[in-house]
Coordinates of N, CA and C in Angstrom, one line a residue:
M193 N -35.9 -54.9 -44.0 CA -36.4 -54.0 -43.0 C -37.7 -53.2 -43.6
S194 N -38.8 -53.2 -42.9 CA -39.9 -52.4 -43.5 C -39.9 -51.1 -42.9
D195 N -40.6 -50.2 -43.7 CA -40.7 -48.8 -43.4 C -41.3 -48.4 -41.9
D196 N -42.1 -49.3 -41.5 CA -42.7 -49.1 -40.2 C -41.8 -49.5 -39.0
T197 N -40.8 -50.3 -39.3 CA -39.9 -50.6 -38.2 C -38.6 -49.8 -38.2
M198 N -38.4 -48.8 -39.1 CA -37.2 -48.1 -39.1 C -37.4 -46.8 -38.1
A199 N -36.2 -46.4 -37.6 CA -36.3 -45.2 -36.7 C -36.7 -44.0 -37.5
P200 N -37.2 -43.0 -36.9 CA -37.7 -41.8 -37.6 C -36.5 -41.2 -38.4
S201 N -36.8 -40.7 -39.4 CA -35.8 -40.0 -40.3 C -35.5 -38.7 -39.7
T202 N -34.3 -38.2 -39.7 CA -34.0 -36.9 -39.2 C -34.3 -35.8 -40.2
S203 N -34.7 -36.2 -41.4 CA -35.2 -35.1 -42.3 C -36.7 -34.8 -42.1
Q204 N -37.4 -35.7 -41.4 CA -38.8 -35.5 -41.1 C -39.0 -34.9 -39.7
P205 N -39.9 -33.9 -39.7 CA -40.3 -33.4 -38.3 C -40.7 -34.5 -37.3
A206 N -40.3 -34.4 -36.1 CA -40.9 -35.2 -35.1 C -42.2 -34.8 -34.6
A207 N -43.1 -35.9 -34.4 CA -44.4 -35.6 -33.9 C -44.4 -35.2 -32.4
E208 N -45.1 -34.1 -32.1 CA -45.2 -33.7 -30.7 C -46.4 -34.6 -30.1
P209 N -46.4 -34.5 -28.7 CA -47.3 -35.4 -28.1 C -48.8 -34.9 -28.3
D210 N -49.0 -33.5 -28.7 CA -50.3 -33.1 -28.9 C -50.7 -33.2 -30.4
G211 N -49.9 -33.9 -31.2 CA -50.2 -34.1 -32.5 C -49.7 -33.1 -33.5
L212 N -49.0 -32.0 -32.9 CA -48.5 -31.0 -33.7 C -47.0 -31.3 -34.1
T213 N -46.6 -30.8 -35.3 CA -45.2 -31.1 -35.7 C -44.6 -29.8 -35.7
R214 N -43.3 -29.8 -35.3 CA -42.5 -28.6 -35.3 C -41.2 -29.0 -36.0
D215 N -40.8 -28.2 -37.0 CA -39.4 -28.3 -37.6 C -38.5 -27.2 -37.0
R216 N -37.3 -27.2 -37.4 CA -36.4 -26.2 -36.8 C -36.8 -24.8 -37.2
R217 N -37.3 -24.7 -38.5 CA -37.6 -23.4 -39.0 C -38.8 -22.7 -38.2
S218 N -39.7 -23.5 -37.8 CA -40.8 -23.1 -37.0 C -40.4 -22.6 -35.6
V219 N -39.5 -23.4 -35.1 CA -39.1 -23.1 -33.7 C -38.2 -21.8 -33.8
L220 N -37.4 -21.7 -34.7 CA -36.5 -20.4 -34.9 C -37.5 -19.2 -35.2
R221 N -38.6 -19.4 -35.9 CA -39.5 -18.3 -36.3 C -40.1 -17.9 -34.9
C222 N -40.6 -18.9 -34.2 CA -41.3 -18.4 -32.9 C -40.3 -17.8 -32.0
A223 N -39.1 -18.2 -31.8 CA -38.1 -17.6 -31.1 C -37.8 -16.2 -31.5
A224 N -37.7 -15.9 -32.8 CA -37.5 -14.5 -33.3 C -38.7 -13.7 -32.9
I225 N -39.9 -14.1 -33.1 CA -41.0 -13.4 -32.7 C -41.1 -13.0 -31.2
A226 N -40.8 -13.9 -30.5 CA -40.7 -13.8 -29.0 C -39.7 -12.8 -28.6
A227 N -38.5 -12.8 -29.3 CA -37.4 -11.9 -29.0 C -37.8 -10.5 -29.4
L228 N -38.5 -10.3 -30.6 CA -39.0 -9.0 -30.9 C -40.1 -8.4 -29.9
V229 N -41.0 -9.3 -29.4 CA -42.1 -8.8 -28.5 C -41.3 -8.4 -27.2
G230 N -40.4 -9.3 -26.7 CA -39.6 -9.0 -25.5 C -38.8 -7.7 -25.6
A231 N -38.3 -7.5 -26.7 CA -37.5 -6.2 -27.0 C -38.2 -5.0 -26.9
S232 N -39.6 -5.2 -27.5 CA -40.3 -3.9 -27.6 C -41.0 -3.5 -26.3
A233 N -41.1 -4.4 -25.3 CA -41.6 -4.0 -24.0 C -41.0 -2.8 -23.4
P234 N -39.7 -2.7 -23.2 CA -39.1 -1.5 -22.7 C -39.4 -0.3 -23.5
I235 N -39.4 -0.4 -24.8 CA -39.8 0.8 -25.6 C -41.2 1.3 -25.4
L236 N -42.2 0.3 -25.3 CA -43.5 0.7 -25.1 C -43.7 1.2 -23.6
A237 N -43.0 0.7 -22.7 CA -43.0 1.2 -21.3 C -42.6 2.7 -21.3
A238 N -41.6 2.9 -22.1 CA -41.1 4.3 -22.1 C -42.2 5.3 -22.7
C239 N -43.0 4.8 -23.5 CA -44.1 5.6 -24.0 C -45.3 5.9 -23.1
G240 N -45.2 5.2 -22.0 CA -46.4 5.2 -21.1 C -46.4 6.4 -20.3
G241 N -47.3 6.6 -19.4 CA -47.6 7.7 -18.4 C -46.5 7.8 -17.4
G242 N -46.7 8.8 -16.6 CA -45.7 9.1 -15.5 C -46.1 8.4 -14.2
D243 N -46.9 7.3 -14.1 CA -47.2 6.7 -12.9 C -46.1 6.0 -12.3
S244 N -46.2 5.5 -11.1 CA -45.1 4.9 -10.4 C -44.8 3.6 -10.9
T245 N -45.7 2.9 -11.6 CA -45.5 1.6 -12.1 C -44.6 1.4 -13.3
S246 N -44.6 2.5 -14.0 CA -43.7 2.6 -15.3 C -42.2 2.9 -15.0
G247 N -41.9 3.3 -13.7 CA -40.6 3.6 -13.4 C -40.1 4.9 -13.8
S248 N -41.0 5.8 -14.2 CA -40.6 7.3 -14.6 C -41.2 8.2 -13.6
A249 N -40.7 9.4 -13.6 CA -41.1 10.4 -12.6 C -41.4 11.6 -13.4
P250 N -42.1 12.7 -12.8 CA -42.3 13.9 -13.5 C -40.9 14.5 -13.6
T251 N -40.9 15.4 -14.7 CA -39.6 15.9 -15.1 C -39.3 17.2 -14.5
T252 N -40.3 18.0 -14.2 CA -40.3 19.3 -13.8 C -40.6 19.6 -12.3
G253 N -40.6 18.5 -11.5 CA -40.9 18.7 -10.1 C -42.3 18.8 -9.9
G254 N -43.2 18.8 -10.9 CA -44.7 19.1 -10.6 C -45.3 17.7 -10.5
T255 N -46.6 17.8 -10.4 CA -47.5 16.6 -10.5 C -48.3 16.7 -11.7
S256 N -48.6 15.5 -12.2 CA -49.5 15.5 -13.3 C -50.8 15.2 -13.0
S257 N -51.7 15.5 -13.9 CA -53.2 15.3 -13.5 C -53.7 13.9 -14.0
G258 N -52.8 13.0 -14.4 CA -53.1 11.8 -14.8 C -52.1 11.1 -15.6
P259 N -52.2 9.9 -16.0 CA -51.2 9.2 -16.7 C -51.0 9.9 -18.2
G260 N -49.7 10.0 -18.4 CA -49.5 10.7 -19.8 C -49.7 12.2 -19.9
A261 N -50.2 12.9 -18.8 CA -50.4 14.3 -18.9 C -49.0 14.9 -18.8
P262 N -48.9 16.0 -19.6 CA -47.7 16.8 -19.5 C -47.5 17.5 -18.0
S263 N -46.2 17.6 -17.7 CA -46.0 18.2 -16.4 C -45.8 19.7 -16.6
S264 N -45.6 20.3 -17.6 CA -45.6 21.7 -17.8 C -46.1 22.1 -19.1
G265 N -46.6 23.4 -19.3 CA -47.1 23.8 -20.5 C -48.2 24.8 -20.3
P266 N -48.8 25.2 -21.5 CA -49.9 26.2 -21.4 C -51.2 25.6 -20.7
T267 N -51.6 26.6 -19.9 CA -52.9 26.2 -19.3 C -53.8 27.4 -19.2
S268 N -54.5 27.6 -18.2 CA -55.5 28.7 -18.1 C -54.8 30.1 -18.1
A269 N -55.1 30.9 -17.1 CA -54.7 32.2 -17.0 C -53.3 32.4 -16.7
P270 N -52.6 33.5 -17.1 CA -51.2 33.7 -16.8 C -51.2 34.0 -15.3
T271 N -50.0 33.7 -14.7 CA -49.8 34.1 -13.3 C -48.7 35.1 -13.1
T272 N -48.7 35.9 -12.0 CA -47.7 36.9 -11.8 C -47.2 36.8 -10.4
G273 N -46.2 37.4 -10.1 CA -45.7 37.6 -8.7 C -44.2 37.1 -8.9
A274 N -43.6 37.3 -7.7 CA -42.3 37.0 -7.5 C -42.0 35.9 -6.4
S275 N -41.0 35.1 -6.6 CA -40.7 34.1 -5.6 C -39.2 33.8 -5.6
S276 N -38.8 33.3 -4.6 CA -37.3 33.0 -4.6 C -37.1 31.5 -4.6
G277 N -35.9 31.1 -4.8 CA -35.6 29.6 -4.9 C -35.4 29.1 -6.3
A278 N -35.2 27.8 -6.5 CA -34.9 27.3 -7.7 C -36.1 27.3 -8.6
P279 N -36.1 27.6 -9.8 CA -37.1 27.7 -10.7 C -37.9 26.2 -10.8
T280 N -39.3 26.4 -10.7 CA -40.1 25.2 -10.7 C -40.7 24.9 -12.2
G281 N -40.3 25.7 -13.2 CA -40.8 25.6 -14.4 C -39.7 25.8 -15.4
K282 N -40.1 26.1 -16.7 CA -39.1 26.1 -17.7 C -38.6 27.6 -17.8
V283 N -37.4 27.8 -17.6 CA -36.9 29.1 -17.7 C -37.0 29.7 -19.1
L284 N -37.7 30.9 -19.2 CA -37.7 31.5 -20.5 C -36.6 32.5 -20.8
G285 N -36.3 33.3 -19.7 CA -35.3 34.3 -19.9 C -35.2 35.1 -18.6
A286 N -34.5 36.2 -18.7 CA -34.2 37.1 -17.6 C -35.4 38.1 -17.5
V287 N -35.8 38.6 -16.3 CA -36.7 39.5 -16.1 C -36.4 40.8 -16.8
S288 N -35.0 41.1 -16.7 CA -34.6 42.3 -17.3 C -34.8 42.3 -18.8
D289 N -35.2 41.2 -19.5 CA -35.4 41.1 -21.0 C -36.7 41.6 -21.3
V290 N -37.6 41.7 -20.3 CA -39.0 42.1 -20.5 C -39.3 43.5 -20.0
P291 N -39.3 44.5 -20.9 CA -39.5 45.8 -20.5 C -40.8 46.2 -20.0
V292 N -41.0 47.1 -19.1 CA -42.3 47.5 -18.7 C -42.9 48.3 -19.8
G293 N -44.3 48.0 -20.1 CA -44.9 48.5 -21.1 C -44.7 47.8 -22.5
G294 N -44.0 46.7 -22.4 CA -43.6 46.1 -23.7 C -43.5 44.6 -23.5
G295 N -42.6 43.9 -24.1 CA -42.5 42.5 -23.9 C -41.5 41.8 -24.7
K296 N -41.3 40.5 -24.7 CA -40.2 39.8 -25.5 C -40.8 38.5 -26.0
V297 N -40.5 38.3 -27.2 CA -40.9 36.9 -27.8 C -39.8 36.0 -27.6
F298 N -40.1 34.9 -26.9 CA -39.2 33.7 -26.7 C -39.6 32.7 -27.7
A299 N -39.0 32.8 -28.9 CA -39.4 31.9 -30.0 C -39.2 30.4 -29.8
D300 N -38.0 30.1 -29.2 CA -37.8 28.6 -28.9 C -38.9 28.0 -28.2
A301 N -39.5 28.8 -27.2 CA -40.6 28.2 -26.4 C -42.0 28.5 -26.9
K302 N -42.0 29.3 -28.0 CA -43.3 29.8 -28.6 C -44.1 30.4 -27.6
V303 N -43.5 31.4 -26.7 CA -44.2 32.2 -25.8 C -43.7 33.5 -25.9
V304 N -44.7 34.4 -25.7 CA -44.4 35.8 -25.6 C -44.8 36.4 -24.2
V305 N -43.8 37.1 -23.5 CA -43.9 37.5 -22.1 C -44.0 38.9 -22.3
T306 N -45.1 39.6 -21.6 CA -45.3 41.0 -21.6 C -45.3 41.5 -20.1
Q307 N -45.0 42.9 -19.9 CA -45.0 43.4 -18.5 C -45.8 44.7 -18.8
P308 N -47.1 44.7 -18.8 CA -48.0 45.9 -19.0 C -47.7 47.0 -18.0
T309 N -47.5 46.6 -16.7 CA -47.1 47.6 -15.6 C -46.1 46.9 -14.8
A310 N -45.3 47.8 -14.1 CA -44.1 47.3 -13.5 C -44.5 46.1 -12.5
G311 N -43.8 45.0 -12.7 CA -44.0 43.9 -11.8 C -45.1 42.9 -12.2
Q312 N -45.9 43.2 -13.2 CA -47.1 42.4 -13.7 C -46.6 41.7 -15.0
F313 N -46.5 40.5 -14.9 CA -46.0 39.8 -16.1 C -47.1 38.8 -16.6
K314 N -47.2 38.8 -17.9 CA -48.3 38.1 -18.7 C -47.6 37.2 -19.6
G315 N -48.2 36.0 -19.8 CA -47.6 35.1 -20.8 C -48.7 34.8 -22.0
F316 N -48.4 34.7 -23.2 CA -49.3 34.4 -24.2 C -48.5 33.4 -25.2
S317 N -49.3 32.6 -26.0 CA -48.8 31.9 -27.1 C -48.2 32.8 -28.1
A318 N -47.0 32.5 -28.6 CA -46.5 33.3 -29.6 C -46.8 32.9 -31.0
I319 N -47.8 32.1 -31.2 CA -48.5 31.6 -32.3 C -49.7 32.5 -32.7
C320 N -49.7 33.2 -33.7 CA -50.8 34.1 -34.2 C -52.1 33.2 -34.4
T321 N -53.2 33.6 -34.0 CA -54.5 33.0 -34.1 C -55.1 33.2 -35.5
H322 N -54.4 34.0 -36.3 CA -55.0 34.1 -37.6 C -54.7 33.0 -38.6
Q323 N -53.4 32.8 -38.8 CA -53.0 31.6 -39.7 C -51.9 30.8 -39.1
G324 N -51.7 30.8 -37.8 CA -50.7 30.0 -37.1 C -49.2 30.3 -37.4
N325 N -48.9 31.6 -37.8 CA -47.6 31.9 -38.0 C -47.0 32.6 -36.6
P326 N -45.7 32.5 -36.4 CA -45.2 33.0 -35.2 C -45.2 34.6 -35.1
V327 N -45.6 35.1 -34.0 CA -45.5 36.6 -33.8 C -44.1 37.0 -33.8
G328 N -43.8 38.3 -34.2 CA -42.4 38.6 -34.4 C -41.8 39.6 -33.4
S329 N -42.7 40.5 -32.8 CA -42.0 41.4 -31.9 C -43.3 42.0 -31.0
V330 N -42.7 42.8 -30.0 CA -43.7 43.6 -29.1 C -43.2 45.0 -29.2
E331 N -44.2 45.9 -29.8 CA -43.8 47.3 -30.0 C -45.0 48.2 -29.7
G332 N -44.8 49.3 -29.1 CA -45.9 50.2 -28.7 C -47.0 49.7 -27.9
G333 N -46.7 48.7 -27.1 CA -47.8 48.1 -26.3 C -48.6 47.1 -27.0
Q334 N -48.1 46.6 -28.1 CA -48.9 45.6 -28.8 C -47.8 44.5 -29.3
I335 N -48.5 43.3 -29.3 CA -47.7 42.1 -29.9 C -48.1 42.2 -31.3
I336 N -47.0 41.9 -32.2 CA -47.3 42.1 -33.6 C -46.8 40.8 -34.4
C337 N -47.7 40.4 -35.2 CA -47.6 39.2 -36.1 C -47.0 40.0 -37.4
P338 N -45.8 39.7 -37.9 CA -45.3 40.4 -39.1 C -46.0 39.8 -40.5
F339 N -46.7 38.7 -40.4 CA -47.1 38.0 -41.7 C -48.4 38.8 -42.2
H340 N -49.3 39.2 -41.5 CA -50.5 39.8 -42.0 C -50.9 41.0 -41.0
Q341 N -49.9 41.5 -40.3 CA -50.1 42.7 -39.5 C -51.2 42.6 -38.4
S342 N -51.4 41.5 -37.8 CA -52.4 41.4 -36.7 C -51.6 41.9 -35.5
H343 N -52.3 42.6 -34.7 CA -51.8 43.3 -33.5 C -52.7 42.8 -32.4
F344 N -51.9 42.4 -31.2 CA -52.6 42.0 -30.0 C -52.3 42.9 -28.7
S345 N -53.2 42.9 -27.8 CA -52.9 43.7 -26.6 C -51.9 42.9 -25.7
I346 N -51.0 43.8 -25.1 CA -50.0 43.1 -24.1 C -50.6 42.8 -22.8
T347 N -51.8 43.3 -22.6 CA -52.6 43.2 -21.3 C -53.3 41.8 -21.2
D348 N -54.0 41.5 -22.4 CA -54.9 40.3 -22.3 C -54.8 39.4 -23.6
G349 N -53.8 39.8 -24.5 CA -53.7 39.1 -25.7 C -54.9 39.2 -26.8
A350 N -55.8 40.1 -26.5 CA -57.0 40.3 -27.4 C -56.4 41.0 -28.7
P351 N -57.2 40.6 -29.8 CA -56.7 41.3 -31.1 C -57.1 42.8 -31.1
V352 N -56.2 43.6 -31.5 CA -56.4 45.0 -31.6 C -56.6 45.5 -33.0
S353 N -56.0 44.9 -33.9 CA -56.1 45.2 -35.3 C -55.6 44.1 -36.1
G354 N -56.0 44.2 -37.5 CA -55.6 43.1 -38.5 C -56.6 42.0 -38.6
P355 N -56.2 40.9 -39.3 CA -57.2 40.0 -39.6 C -57.5 39.0 -38.4
A356 N -56.7 38.9 -37.5 CA -56.9 38.0 -36.4 C -58.1 38.3 -35.6
Q357 N -59.1 37.3 -35.3 CA -60.3 37.6 -34.6 C -60.2 37.0 -33.2
S358 N -59.3 36.1 -32.9 CA -59.2 35.6 -31.7 C -58.0 36.0 -30.8
P359 N -58.1 36.0 -29.4 CA -57.0 36.4 -28.7 C -55.9 35.3 -28.7
L360 N -54.7 35.8 -28.4 CA -53.7 34.8 -28.2 C -53.9 34.1 -26.9
P361 N -53.8 32.7 -27.0 CA -54.0 31.9 -25.7 C -53.1 32.3 -24.6
A362 N -53.6 32.2 -23.4 CA -52.8 32.5 -22.1 C -51.9 31.5 -21.9
V363 N -50.6 31.8 -21.4 CA -49.6 30.9 -21.0 C -49.2 31.3 -19.6
N364 N -49.1 30.2 -18.6 CA -48.9 30.5 -17.3 C -47.4 30.9 -17.2
V365 N -47.0 32.1 -16.6 CA -45.6 32.4 -16.3 C -45.6 33.0 -15.0
A366 N -44.4 33.0 -14.4 CA -44.1 33.6 -13.1 C -42.7 34.1 -13.0
V367 N -42.5 34.9 -12.1 CA -41.1 35.4 -11.9 C -40.5 34.6 -10.6
Q368 N -39.3 34.0 -10.9 CA -38.6 33.4 -9.9 C -37.3 33.8 -9.8
G369 N -36.9 34.6 -8.8 CA -35.6 35.1 -8.6 C -35.5 36.2 -9.8
T370 N -34.4 36.0 -10.6 CA -34.3 37.0 -11.8 C -34.7 36.4 -13.1
N371 N -35.4 35.3 -13.0 CA -36.0 34.7 -14.3 C -37.4 34.8 -14.4
V372 N -37.9 34.7 -15.7 CA -39.3 34.5 -16.0 C -39.3 33.0 -16.4
V373 N -40.3 32.3 -15.8 CA -40.4 30.9 -16.0 C -41.8 30.6 -16.5
Q374 N -41.9 29.6 -17.4 CA -43.3 29.0 -17.8 C -43.6 27.9 -16.8
T375 N -44.8 28.0 -16.2 CA -45.1 27.1 -15.1 C -46.4 26.4 -15.6
A376 N -46.7 25.3 -14.9 CA -47.8 24.4 -15.3 C -49.2 25.1 -15.0

């Protein structure tokens, strides 16, 4: 029997109609890659924006300004006022924690809330603009950074003394019921 009349050997890869040959190793390699790509799709989708096609929704009841935009966080000027009902932002603490003419540092949220006059609440970043250290306290009508003794106004976050030259950035806050909340 000649070599060209024998049936194809099982150790040789079979020829595909388009001229390509595939062995078992190649098929398994392609299947593994396809599985990895398929498995990563849900992970990548979870990293996407908050639009309706990704299957996620805003987490704080607000609307976002575009795909991937945060639904809460520091924005422009602080807000004041009282409202009732369920909080629509991140609860920072109780209104009673923020004394008139003073304030309170909410270290976990990196926000300092002040009450310059009764019923007027202001929010600022609790990160000092001098070297990025957290502010430590509110005393004598000033927000104090303990690292280099920068002092900031409780009214507008402007530097009063120390090495800091820039004001503390404003953070939107509001009173909702008995809580002070960080709003969008």
